[in-house]
Short mmCIF file of C-alpha atoms in Angstrom, two decimals:
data_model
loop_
_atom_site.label_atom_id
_atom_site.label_comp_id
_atom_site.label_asym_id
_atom_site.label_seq_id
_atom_site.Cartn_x
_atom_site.Cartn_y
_atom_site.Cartn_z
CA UNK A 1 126.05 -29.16 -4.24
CA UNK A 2 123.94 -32.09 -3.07
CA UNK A 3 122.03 -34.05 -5.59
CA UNK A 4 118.03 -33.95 -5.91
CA UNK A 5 117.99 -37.52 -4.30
CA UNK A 6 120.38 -36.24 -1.55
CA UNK A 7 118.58 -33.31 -0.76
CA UNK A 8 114.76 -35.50 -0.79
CA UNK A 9 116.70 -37.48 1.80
CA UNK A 10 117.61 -35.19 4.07
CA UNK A 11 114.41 -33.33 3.51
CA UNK A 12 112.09 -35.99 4.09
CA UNK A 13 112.99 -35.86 7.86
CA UNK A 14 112.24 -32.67 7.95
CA UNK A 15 109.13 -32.15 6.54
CA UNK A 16 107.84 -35.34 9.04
CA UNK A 17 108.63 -33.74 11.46
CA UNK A 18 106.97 -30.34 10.58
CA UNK A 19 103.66 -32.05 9.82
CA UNK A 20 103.64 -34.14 12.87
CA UNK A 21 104.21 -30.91 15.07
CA UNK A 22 101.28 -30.05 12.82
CA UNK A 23 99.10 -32.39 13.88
CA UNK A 24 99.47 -32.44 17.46
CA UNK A 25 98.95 -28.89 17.37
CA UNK A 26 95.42 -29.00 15.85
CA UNK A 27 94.65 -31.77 18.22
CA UNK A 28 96.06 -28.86 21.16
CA UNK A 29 94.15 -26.14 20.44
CA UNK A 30 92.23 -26.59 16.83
CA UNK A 31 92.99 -24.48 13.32
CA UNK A 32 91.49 -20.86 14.98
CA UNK A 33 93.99 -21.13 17.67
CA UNK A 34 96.81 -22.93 15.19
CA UNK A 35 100.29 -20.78 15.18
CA UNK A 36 102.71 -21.50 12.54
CA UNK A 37 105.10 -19.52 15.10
CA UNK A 38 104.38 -22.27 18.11
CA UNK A 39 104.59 -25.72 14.93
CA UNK A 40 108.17 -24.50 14.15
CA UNK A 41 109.18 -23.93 17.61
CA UNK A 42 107.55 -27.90 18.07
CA UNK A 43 109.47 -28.99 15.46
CA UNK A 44 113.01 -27.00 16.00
CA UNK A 45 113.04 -25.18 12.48
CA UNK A 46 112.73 -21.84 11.86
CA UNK A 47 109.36 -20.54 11.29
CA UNK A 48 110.74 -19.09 7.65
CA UNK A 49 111.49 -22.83 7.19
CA UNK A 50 107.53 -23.86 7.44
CA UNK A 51 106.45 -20.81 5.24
CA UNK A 52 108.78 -21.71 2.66
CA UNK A 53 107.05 -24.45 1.74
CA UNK A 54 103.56 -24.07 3.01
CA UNK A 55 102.58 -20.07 2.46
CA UNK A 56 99.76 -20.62 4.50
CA UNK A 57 98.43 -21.74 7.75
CA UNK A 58 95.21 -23.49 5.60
CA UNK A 59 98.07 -24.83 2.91
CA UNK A 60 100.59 -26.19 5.95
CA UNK A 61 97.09 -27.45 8.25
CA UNK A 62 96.21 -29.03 4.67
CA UNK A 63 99.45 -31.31 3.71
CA UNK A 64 99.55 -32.73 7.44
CA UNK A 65 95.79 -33.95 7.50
CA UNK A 66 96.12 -34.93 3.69
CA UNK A 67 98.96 -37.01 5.22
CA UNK A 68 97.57 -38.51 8.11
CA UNK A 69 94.40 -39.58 5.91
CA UNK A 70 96.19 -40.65 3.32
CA UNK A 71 96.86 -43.57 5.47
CA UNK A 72 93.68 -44.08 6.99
CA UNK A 73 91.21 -45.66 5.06
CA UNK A 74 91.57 -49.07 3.33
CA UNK A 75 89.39 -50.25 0.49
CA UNK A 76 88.55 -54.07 1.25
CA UNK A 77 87.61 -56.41 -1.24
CA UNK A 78 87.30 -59.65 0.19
CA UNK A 79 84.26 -60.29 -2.06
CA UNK A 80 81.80 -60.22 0.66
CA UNK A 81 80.20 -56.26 1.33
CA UNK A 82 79.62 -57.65 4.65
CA UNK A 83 82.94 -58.16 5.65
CA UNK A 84 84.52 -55.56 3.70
CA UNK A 85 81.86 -53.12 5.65
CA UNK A 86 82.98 -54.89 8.89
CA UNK A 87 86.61 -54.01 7.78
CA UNK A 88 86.12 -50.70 6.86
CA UNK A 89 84.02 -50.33 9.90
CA UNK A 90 86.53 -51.77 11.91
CA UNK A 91 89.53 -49.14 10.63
CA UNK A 92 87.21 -45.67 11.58
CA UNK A 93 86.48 -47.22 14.69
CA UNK A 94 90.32 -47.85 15.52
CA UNK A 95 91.31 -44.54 13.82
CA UNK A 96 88.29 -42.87 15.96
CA UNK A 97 89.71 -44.10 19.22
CA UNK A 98 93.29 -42.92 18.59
CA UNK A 99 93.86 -39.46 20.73
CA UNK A 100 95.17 -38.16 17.92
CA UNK A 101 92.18 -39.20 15.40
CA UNK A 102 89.72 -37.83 17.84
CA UNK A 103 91.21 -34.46 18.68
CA UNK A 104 91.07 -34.20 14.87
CA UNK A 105 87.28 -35.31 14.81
CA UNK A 106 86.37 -32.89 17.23
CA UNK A 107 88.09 -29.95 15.23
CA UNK A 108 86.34 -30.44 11.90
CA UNK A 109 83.51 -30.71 13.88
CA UNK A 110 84.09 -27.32 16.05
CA UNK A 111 85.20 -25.68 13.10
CA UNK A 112 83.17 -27.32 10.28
CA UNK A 113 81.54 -24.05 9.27
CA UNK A 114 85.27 -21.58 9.20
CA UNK A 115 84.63 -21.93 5.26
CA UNK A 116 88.52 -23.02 5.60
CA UNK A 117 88.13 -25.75 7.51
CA UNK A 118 84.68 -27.09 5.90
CA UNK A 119 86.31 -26.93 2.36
CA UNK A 120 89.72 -28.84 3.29
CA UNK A 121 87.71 -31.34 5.05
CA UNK A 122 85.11 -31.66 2.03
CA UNK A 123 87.96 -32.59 -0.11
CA UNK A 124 89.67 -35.51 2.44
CA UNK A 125 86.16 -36.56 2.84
CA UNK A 126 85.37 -37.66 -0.18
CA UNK A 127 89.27 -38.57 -1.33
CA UNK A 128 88.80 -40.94 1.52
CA UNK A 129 85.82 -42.01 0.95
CA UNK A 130 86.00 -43.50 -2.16
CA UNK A 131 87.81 -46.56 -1.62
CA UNK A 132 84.94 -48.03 0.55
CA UNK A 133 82.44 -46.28 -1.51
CA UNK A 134 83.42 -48.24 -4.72
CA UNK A 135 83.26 -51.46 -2.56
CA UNK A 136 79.57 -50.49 -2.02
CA UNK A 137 79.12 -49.66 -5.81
CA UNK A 138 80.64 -53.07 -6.82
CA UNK A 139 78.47 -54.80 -4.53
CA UNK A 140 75.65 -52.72 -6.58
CA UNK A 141 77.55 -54.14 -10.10
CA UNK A 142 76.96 -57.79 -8.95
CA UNK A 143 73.39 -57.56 -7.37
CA UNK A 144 74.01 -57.59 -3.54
CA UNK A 145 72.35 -54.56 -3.48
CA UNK A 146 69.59 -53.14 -5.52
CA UNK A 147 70.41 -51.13 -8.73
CA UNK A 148 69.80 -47.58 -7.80
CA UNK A 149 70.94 -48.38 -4.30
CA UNK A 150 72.24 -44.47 -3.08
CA UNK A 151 76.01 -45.70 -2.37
CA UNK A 152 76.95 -42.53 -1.04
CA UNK A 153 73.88 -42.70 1.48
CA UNK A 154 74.69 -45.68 2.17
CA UNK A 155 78.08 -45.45 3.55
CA UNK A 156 77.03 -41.92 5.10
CA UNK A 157 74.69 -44.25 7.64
CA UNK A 158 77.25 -46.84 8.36
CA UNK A 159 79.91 -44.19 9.23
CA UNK A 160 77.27 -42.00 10.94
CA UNK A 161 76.09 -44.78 13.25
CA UNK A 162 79.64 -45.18 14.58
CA UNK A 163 80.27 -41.75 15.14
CA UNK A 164 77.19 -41.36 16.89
CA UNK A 165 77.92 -44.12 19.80
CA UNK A 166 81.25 -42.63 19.94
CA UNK A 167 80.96 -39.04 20.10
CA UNK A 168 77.39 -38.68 21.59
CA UNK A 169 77.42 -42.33 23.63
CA UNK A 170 81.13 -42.04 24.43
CA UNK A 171 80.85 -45.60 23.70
CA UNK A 172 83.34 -47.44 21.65
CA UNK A 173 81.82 -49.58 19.48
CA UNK A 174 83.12 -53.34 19.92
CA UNK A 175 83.24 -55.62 16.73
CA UNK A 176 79.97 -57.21 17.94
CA UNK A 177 78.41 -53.96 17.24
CA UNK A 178 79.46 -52.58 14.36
CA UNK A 179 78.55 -56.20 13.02
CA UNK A 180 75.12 -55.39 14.06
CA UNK A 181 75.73 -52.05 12.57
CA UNK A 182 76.41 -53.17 9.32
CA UNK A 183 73.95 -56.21 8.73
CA UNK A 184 71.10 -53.37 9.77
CA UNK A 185 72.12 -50.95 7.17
CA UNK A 186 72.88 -53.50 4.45
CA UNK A 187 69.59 -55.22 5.54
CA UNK A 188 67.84 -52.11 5.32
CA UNK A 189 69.65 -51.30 1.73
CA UNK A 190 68.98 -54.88 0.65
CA UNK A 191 65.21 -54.27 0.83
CA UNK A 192 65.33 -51.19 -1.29
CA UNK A 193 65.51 -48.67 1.68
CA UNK A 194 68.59 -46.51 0.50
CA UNK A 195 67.13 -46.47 -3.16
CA UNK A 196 68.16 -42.63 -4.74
CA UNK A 197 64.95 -42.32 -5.96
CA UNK A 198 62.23 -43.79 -3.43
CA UNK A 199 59.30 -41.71 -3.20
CA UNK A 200 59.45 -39.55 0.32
CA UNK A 201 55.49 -39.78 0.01
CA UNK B 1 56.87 -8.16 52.04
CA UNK B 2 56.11 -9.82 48.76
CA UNK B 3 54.12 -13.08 48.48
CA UNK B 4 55.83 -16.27 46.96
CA UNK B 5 53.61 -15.95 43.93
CA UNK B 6 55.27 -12.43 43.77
CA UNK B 7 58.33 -13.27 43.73
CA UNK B 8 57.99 -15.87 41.52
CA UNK B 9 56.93 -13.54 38.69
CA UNK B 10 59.55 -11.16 39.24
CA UNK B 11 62.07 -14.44 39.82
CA UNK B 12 61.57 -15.52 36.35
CA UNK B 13 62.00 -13.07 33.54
CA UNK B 14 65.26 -12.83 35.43
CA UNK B 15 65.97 -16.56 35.53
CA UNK B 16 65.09 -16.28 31.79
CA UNK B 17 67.47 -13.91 30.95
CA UNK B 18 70.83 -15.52 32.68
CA UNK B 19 69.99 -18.77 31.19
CA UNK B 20 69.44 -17.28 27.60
CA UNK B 21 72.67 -15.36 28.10
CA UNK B 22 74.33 -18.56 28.65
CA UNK B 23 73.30 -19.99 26.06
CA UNK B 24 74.38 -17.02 23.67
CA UNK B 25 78.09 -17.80 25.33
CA UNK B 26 77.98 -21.19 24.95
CA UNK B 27 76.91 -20.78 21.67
CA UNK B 28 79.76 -18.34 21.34
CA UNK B 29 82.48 -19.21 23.12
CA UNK B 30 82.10 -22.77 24.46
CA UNK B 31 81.97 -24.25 27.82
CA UNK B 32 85.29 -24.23 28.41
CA UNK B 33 86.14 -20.93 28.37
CA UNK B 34 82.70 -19.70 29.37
CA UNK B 35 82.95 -17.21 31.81
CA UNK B 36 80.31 -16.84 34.88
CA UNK B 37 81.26 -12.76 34.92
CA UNK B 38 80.51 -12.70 31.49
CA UNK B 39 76.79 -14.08 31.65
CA UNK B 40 76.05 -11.54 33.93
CA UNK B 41 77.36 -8.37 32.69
CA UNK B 42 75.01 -9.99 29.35
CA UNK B 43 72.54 -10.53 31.24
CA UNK B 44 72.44 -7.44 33.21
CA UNK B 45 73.18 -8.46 36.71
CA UNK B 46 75.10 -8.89 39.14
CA UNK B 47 77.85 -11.91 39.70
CA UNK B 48 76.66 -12.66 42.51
CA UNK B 49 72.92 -13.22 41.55
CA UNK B 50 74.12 -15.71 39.53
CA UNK B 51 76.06 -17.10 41.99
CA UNK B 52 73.46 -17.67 44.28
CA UNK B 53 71.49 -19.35 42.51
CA UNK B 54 74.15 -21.28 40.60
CA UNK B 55 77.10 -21.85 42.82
CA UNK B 56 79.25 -23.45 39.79
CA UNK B 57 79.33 -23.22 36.20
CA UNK B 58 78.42 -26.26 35.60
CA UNK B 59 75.15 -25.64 37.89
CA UNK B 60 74.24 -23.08 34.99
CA UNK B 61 75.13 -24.41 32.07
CA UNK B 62 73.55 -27.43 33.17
CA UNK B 63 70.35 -25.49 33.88
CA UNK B 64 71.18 -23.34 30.42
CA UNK B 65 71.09 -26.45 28.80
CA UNK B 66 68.04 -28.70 29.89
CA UNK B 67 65.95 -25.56 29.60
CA UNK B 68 66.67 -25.48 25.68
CA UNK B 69 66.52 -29.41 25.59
CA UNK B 70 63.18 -29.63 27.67
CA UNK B 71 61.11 -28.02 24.86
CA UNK B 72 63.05 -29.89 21.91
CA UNK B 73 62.29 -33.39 21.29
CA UNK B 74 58.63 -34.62 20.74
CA UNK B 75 57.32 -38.01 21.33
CA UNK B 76 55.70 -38.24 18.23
CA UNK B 77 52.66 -40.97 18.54
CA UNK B 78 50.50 -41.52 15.34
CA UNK B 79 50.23 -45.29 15.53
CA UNK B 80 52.94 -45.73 12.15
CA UNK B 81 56.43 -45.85 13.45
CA UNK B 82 57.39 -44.50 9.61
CA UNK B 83 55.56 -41.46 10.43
CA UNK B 84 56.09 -41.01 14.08
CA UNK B 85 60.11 -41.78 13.09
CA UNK B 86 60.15 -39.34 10.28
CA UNK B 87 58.38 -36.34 12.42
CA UNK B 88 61.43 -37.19 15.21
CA UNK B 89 64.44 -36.89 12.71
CA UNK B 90 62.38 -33.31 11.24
CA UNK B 91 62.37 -32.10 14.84
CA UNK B 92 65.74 -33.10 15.28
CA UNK B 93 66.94 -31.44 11.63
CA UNK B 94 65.22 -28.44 12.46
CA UNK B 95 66.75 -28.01 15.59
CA UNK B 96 70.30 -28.72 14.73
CA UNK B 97 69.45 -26.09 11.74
CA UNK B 98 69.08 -23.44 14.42
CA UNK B 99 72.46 -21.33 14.95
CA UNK B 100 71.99 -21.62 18.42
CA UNK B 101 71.41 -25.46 17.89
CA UNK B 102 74.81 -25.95 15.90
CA UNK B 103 76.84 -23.68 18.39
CA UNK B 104 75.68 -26.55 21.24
CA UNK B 105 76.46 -29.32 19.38
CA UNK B 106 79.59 -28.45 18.14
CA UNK B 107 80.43 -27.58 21.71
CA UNK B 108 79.44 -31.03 22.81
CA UNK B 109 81.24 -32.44 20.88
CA UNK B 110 84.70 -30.80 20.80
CA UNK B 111 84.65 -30.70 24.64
CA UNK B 112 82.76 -33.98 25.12
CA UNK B 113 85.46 -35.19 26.35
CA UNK B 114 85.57 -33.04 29.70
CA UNK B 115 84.01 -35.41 31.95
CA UNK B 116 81.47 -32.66 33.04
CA UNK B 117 80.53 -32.14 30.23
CA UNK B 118 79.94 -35.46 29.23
CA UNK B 119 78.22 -36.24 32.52
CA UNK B 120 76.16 -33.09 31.71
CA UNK B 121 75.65 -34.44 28.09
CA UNK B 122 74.40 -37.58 28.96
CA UNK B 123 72.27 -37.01 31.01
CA UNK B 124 70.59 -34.64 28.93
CA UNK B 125 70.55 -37.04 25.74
CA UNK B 126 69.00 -39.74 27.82
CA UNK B 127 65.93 -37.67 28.82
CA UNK B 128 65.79 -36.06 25.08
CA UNK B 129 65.64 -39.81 23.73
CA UNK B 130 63.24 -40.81 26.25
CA UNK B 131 60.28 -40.22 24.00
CA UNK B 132 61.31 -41.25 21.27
CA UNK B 133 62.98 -44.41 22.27
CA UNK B 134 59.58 -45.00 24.03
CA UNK B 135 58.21 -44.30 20.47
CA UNK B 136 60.25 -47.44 18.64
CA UNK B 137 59.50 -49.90 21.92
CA UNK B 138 55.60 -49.58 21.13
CA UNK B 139 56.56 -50.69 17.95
CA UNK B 140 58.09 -53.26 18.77
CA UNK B 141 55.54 -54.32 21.79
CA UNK B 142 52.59 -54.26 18.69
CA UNK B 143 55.20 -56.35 16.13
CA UNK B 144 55.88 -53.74 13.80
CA UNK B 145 59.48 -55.01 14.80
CA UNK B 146 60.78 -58.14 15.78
CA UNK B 147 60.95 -58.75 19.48
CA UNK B 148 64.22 -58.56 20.87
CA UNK B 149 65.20 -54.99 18.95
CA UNK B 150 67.88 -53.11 20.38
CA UNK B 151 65.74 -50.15 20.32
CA UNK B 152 68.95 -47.80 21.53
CA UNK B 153 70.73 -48.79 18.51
CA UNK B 154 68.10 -48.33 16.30
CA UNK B 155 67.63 -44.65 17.50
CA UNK B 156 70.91 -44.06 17.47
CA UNK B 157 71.28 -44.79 13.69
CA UNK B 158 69.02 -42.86 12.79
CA UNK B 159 69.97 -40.08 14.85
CA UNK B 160 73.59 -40.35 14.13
CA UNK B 161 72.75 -40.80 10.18
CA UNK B 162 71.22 -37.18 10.27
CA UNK B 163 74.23 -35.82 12.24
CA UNK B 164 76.34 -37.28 9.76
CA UNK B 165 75.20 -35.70 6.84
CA UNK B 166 74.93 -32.31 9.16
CA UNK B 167 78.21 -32.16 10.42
CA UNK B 168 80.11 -33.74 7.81
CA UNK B 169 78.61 -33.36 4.74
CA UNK B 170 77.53 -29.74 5.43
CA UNK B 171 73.99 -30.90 4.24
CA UNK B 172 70.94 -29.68 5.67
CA UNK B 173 68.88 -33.05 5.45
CA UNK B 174 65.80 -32.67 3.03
CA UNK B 175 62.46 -34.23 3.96
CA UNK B 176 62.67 -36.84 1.05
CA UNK B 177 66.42 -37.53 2.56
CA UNK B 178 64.56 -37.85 6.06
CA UNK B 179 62.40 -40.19 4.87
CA UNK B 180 64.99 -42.22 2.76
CA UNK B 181 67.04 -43.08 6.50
CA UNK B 182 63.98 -43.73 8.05
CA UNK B 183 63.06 -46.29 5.18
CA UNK B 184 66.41 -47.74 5.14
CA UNK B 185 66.86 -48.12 9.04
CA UNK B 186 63.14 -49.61 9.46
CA UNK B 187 63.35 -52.09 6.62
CA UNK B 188 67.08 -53.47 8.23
CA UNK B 189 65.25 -53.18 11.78
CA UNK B 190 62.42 -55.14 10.34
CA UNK B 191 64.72 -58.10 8.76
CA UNK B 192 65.80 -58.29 12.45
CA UNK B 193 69.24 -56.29 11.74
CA UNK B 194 69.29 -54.33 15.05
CA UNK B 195 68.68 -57.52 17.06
CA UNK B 196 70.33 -57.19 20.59
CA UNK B 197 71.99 -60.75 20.52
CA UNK B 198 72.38 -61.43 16.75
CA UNK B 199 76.10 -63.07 16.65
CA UNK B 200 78.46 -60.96 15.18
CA UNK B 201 80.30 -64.18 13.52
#
């Protein structure tokens, strides 16, 4: 009988491969149309093999795009927000313009209301979010930004702005913009403007 | 036979219906697999009523789709950018609120990449932003904001900030929020953060 370490090994493979059929499955034809039948046949396992492990199309759908952002999103902290915005900026862009990364876009965003969908994402979201939201909060900690400064609103506008030009410009933002994207929001945040509690008056 | 007054009035109702029953498809099913037989039979006409009038699908959906974008974007004029800004975005929220107005977005953008699409797309958002693009040049023409803003960009932030917050926070945007994006985007803007040549170092 193989030992644990033996068995991870060969396993590993396995399970990488699975999850990658996974993926460029949901980038095919989305989760609604998503057949655990048609990932196994991808990968060359037997479908009994992929609902061993994964009972579910949400749970299997789950563990590859937990995977695939779980490498995604850096958390700079060069000691500047500007240039760990520009950095952070920099990675969505590149992950954006990816065909993978966009096929997987455009599914959340076809399917953000399946409850499904919307709740998976909801978790990634704000797993991968937090990295470059804490860089926003420590910028808060050492006065670059206003106390009270609405970090998650923040980041929301930076992120939003990008996906805008891409998605509704079908423009891919160069560095020059998303420079100019940045130093308006922080501007903007600088002054007050993305305080949690400004009056809406 | 009838006058062309005549036939205009019994013209429209039906050009009314096939373009709302497009819509509901869209809205349903997507452009993709939107089928021309299946607007009619909705409608209650023939195929080939359509067809004459709209020899491809794209002639429709196209027509479908400026119809509902004709009557949706004000160009909001009351002399404070703030307001004018912040009555926009509430338009724009209360559209995209609309079941109707999610189904089309989504649809744009998880087939934005078809180049029809797109082309459709485009040319629909530029006419849309016409106002209130129009609406952030007066302000800069008076000096509310520094000469030289990159007015597109400046719309599209605060457009894409809303979206954001729609599509991937699952968060209808609140006034107060409304305002808070407005506030934060104008007070960057105004520090000359969405300058169309500032160097991106």
């Amino acid at each position: 009988m193989p030992s644990e370490r033996a068995r991870q090994v060969r396993g590993e493979p396995l399970i990488e491969k699975i999850l990658e059929a996974t993926l460029d499955e949901l980038a095919r034809v989305g989760y609604a149309a998503l057949s655990v039948e048609t990932v196994a046949e991808r990968a060359g396992v037997n479908k009994t093999t992929v609902y061993r492990r994964w009972p579910t199309k949400t749970d299997l759908v789950g563990a590859a795009v937990k995977r695939e952002a779980d490498t995604a999103l850096c958390s700079a902290d060069t000691g500047s927000l500007r240039s760990d915005m520009i950095a952070i900026l920099t990675e969505i862009r590149d992950m954006l313009s990816t065909r993978r990364g966009q096929a997987l876009i455009r599914m959340i965003l076809a399917e953000g209301l399946t409850p499904e969908v919307a709740a998976l994402m909801n978790e990634i979201r704000k797993s991968k979010e937090s990295g470059p939201k804490a860089t926003v909060a420590r910028a808060v900690a050492r006065g670059e930004l206003p106390r009270g400064t609405d970090v998650e609103m923040v980041f929301s506008m930076l992120v939003g702005s990008l996906q805008h030009l891409l998605f509704f410009h079908h423009e891919t933002p160069t560095n020059h913009r998303i420079a100019q994207i940045v130093d308006l929001v922080l501007e903007g945040a600088c002054r007050g403007g993305g305080r949690c509690l400004r009056s809406a008056n």
